[in-house]
Each structure stands twice: as structure tokens, then as C-alpha cells.
Coordinates of N, CA and C in Angstrom, one line a residue:
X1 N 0.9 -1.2 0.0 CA 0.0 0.0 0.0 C 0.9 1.2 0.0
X2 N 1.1 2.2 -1.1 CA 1.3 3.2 -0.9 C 1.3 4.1 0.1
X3 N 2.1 4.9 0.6 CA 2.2 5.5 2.0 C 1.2 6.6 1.3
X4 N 0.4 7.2 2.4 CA -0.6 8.3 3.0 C 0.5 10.2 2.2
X5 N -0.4 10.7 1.8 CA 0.7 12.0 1.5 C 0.6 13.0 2.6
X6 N 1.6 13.4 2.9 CA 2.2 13.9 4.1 C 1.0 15.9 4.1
X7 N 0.9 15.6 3.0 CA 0.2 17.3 2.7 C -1.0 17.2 3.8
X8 N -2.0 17.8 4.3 CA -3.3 17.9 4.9 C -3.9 18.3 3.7
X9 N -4.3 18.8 2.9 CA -5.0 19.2 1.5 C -4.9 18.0 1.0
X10 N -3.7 17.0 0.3 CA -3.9 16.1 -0.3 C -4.5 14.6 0.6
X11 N -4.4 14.7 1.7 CA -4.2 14.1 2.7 C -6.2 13.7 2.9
X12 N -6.4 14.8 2.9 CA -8.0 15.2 3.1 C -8.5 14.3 1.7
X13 N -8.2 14.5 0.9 CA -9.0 14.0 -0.5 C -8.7 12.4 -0.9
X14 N -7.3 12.3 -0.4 CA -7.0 10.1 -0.5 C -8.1 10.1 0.4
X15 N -8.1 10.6 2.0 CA -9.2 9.7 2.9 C -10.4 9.5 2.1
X16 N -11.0 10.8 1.9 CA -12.7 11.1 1.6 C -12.9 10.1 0.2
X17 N -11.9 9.8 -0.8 CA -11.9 8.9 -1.9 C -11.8 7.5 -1.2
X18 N -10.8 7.2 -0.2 CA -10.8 5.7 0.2 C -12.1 5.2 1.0
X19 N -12.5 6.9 1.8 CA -13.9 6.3 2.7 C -14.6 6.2 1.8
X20 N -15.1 6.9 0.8 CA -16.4 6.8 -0.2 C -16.6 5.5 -0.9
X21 N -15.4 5.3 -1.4 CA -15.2 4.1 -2.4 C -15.0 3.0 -1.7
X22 N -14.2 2.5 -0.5 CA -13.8 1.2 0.3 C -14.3 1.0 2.0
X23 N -14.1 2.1 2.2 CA -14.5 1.8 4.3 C -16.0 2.4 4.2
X24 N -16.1 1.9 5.3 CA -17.5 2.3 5.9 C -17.5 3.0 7.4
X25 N -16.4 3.1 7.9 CA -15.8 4.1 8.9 C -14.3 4.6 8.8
X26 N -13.9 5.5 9.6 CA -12.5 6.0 9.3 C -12.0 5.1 10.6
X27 N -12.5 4.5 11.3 CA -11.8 3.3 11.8 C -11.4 2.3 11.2
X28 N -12.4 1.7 9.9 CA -12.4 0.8 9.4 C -11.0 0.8 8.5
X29 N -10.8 2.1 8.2 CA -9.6 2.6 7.1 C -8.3 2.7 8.3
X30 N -8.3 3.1 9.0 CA -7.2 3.1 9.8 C -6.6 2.0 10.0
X31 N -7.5 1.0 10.8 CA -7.0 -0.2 10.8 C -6.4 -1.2 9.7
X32 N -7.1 -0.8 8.7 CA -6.8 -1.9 7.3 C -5.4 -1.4 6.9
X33 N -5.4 0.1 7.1 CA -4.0 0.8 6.9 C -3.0 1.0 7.8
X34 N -3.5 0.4 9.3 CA -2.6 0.5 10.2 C -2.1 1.7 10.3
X35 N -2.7 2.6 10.6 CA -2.3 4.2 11.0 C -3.4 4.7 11.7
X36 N -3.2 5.9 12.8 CA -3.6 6.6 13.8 C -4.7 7.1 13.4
X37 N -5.7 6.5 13.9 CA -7.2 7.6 13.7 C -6.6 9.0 14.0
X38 N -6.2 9.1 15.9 CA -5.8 10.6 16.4 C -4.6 11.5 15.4
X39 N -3.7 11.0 15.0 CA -2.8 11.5 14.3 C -3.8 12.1 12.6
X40 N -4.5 11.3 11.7 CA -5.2 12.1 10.8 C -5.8 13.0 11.4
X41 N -6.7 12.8 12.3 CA -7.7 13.7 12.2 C -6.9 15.1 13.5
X42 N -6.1 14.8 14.1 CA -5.1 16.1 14.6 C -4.8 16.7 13.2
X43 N -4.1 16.1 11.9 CA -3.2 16.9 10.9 C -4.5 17.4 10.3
X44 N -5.5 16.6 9.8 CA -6.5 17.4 9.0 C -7.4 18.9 9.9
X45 N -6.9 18.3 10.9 CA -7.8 19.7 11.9 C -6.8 20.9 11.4
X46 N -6.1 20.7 11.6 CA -4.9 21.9 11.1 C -5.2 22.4 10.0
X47 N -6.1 22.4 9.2 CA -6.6 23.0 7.8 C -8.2 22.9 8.1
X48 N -8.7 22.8 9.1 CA -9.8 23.2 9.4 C -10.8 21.9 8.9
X49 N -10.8 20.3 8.3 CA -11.3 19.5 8.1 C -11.3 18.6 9.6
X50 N -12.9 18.1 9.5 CA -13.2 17.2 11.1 C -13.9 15.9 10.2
X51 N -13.7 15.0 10.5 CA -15.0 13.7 10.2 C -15.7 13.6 11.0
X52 N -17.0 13.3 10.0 CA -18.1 13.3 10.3 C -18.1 12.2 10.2
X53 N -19.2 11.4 11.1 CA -19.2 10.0 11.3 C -20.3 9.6 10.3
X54 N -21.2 10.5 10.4 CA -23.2 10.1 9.6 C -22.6 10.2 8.1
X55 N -21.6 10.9 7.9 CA -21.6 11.2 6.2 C -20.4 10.5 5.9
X56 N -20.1 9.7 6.9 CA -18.5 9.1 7.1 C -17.2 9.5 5.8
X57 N -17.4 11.1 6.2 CA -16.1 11.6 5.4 C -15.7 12.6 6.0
X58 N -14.3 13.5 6.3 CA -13.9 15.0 6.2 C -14.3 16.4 5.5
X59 N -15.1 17.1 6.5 CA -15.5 18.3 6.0 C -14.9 19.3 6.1

């Protein structure tokens, strides 16, 4: 698996394409990818994006 891009702008758009298209939660994606729920969603806050759980993507 390709590593995650280090940007929060690009960063924001792999998740919202991997959750739309493959997970059904950003847990679900974390785990399969073995990486930090708290650590995304700390870097995406820093450009003002949060996940939503009901629409299960970054707004």
C-alpha cells in the first residue's frame, strides 16, 4: 500500500476517496491501513477539516 501524502490538502482527499469508495468508517480505514485515527484527524484539523461520522467523510 502506498504511504498516505504527508500534505493535509492532499491528505484530506485520499481519505474522503478511500472512505467513499472502500471503508465504511475512518476506523475501518485506519485499521486496514494501520495508521492513527488521532494523528489524521489532529493533521486534518490543522486546515480546518473534522470527520463526520453520519456522512463518514472530512469536512
Amino acid at each position: 500500500m502506498p504511504e498516505l501524502p504527508q500534505d493535509p490538502i492532499m491528505l484530506y482527499s485520499v481519505l474522503n476517496t478511500k472512505l467513499r469508495d472502500r471503508y465504511s468508517s475512518l476506523e475501518d480505514l485506519c485499521e486496514d491501513l494501520n495508521v492513527s485515527k488521532e494523528e489524521l484527524e489532529e493533521k486534518l484539523k490543522t486546515v480546518g477539516f473534522v470527520y463526520n461520522r453520519e456522512r463518514n467523510q472530512f469536512v
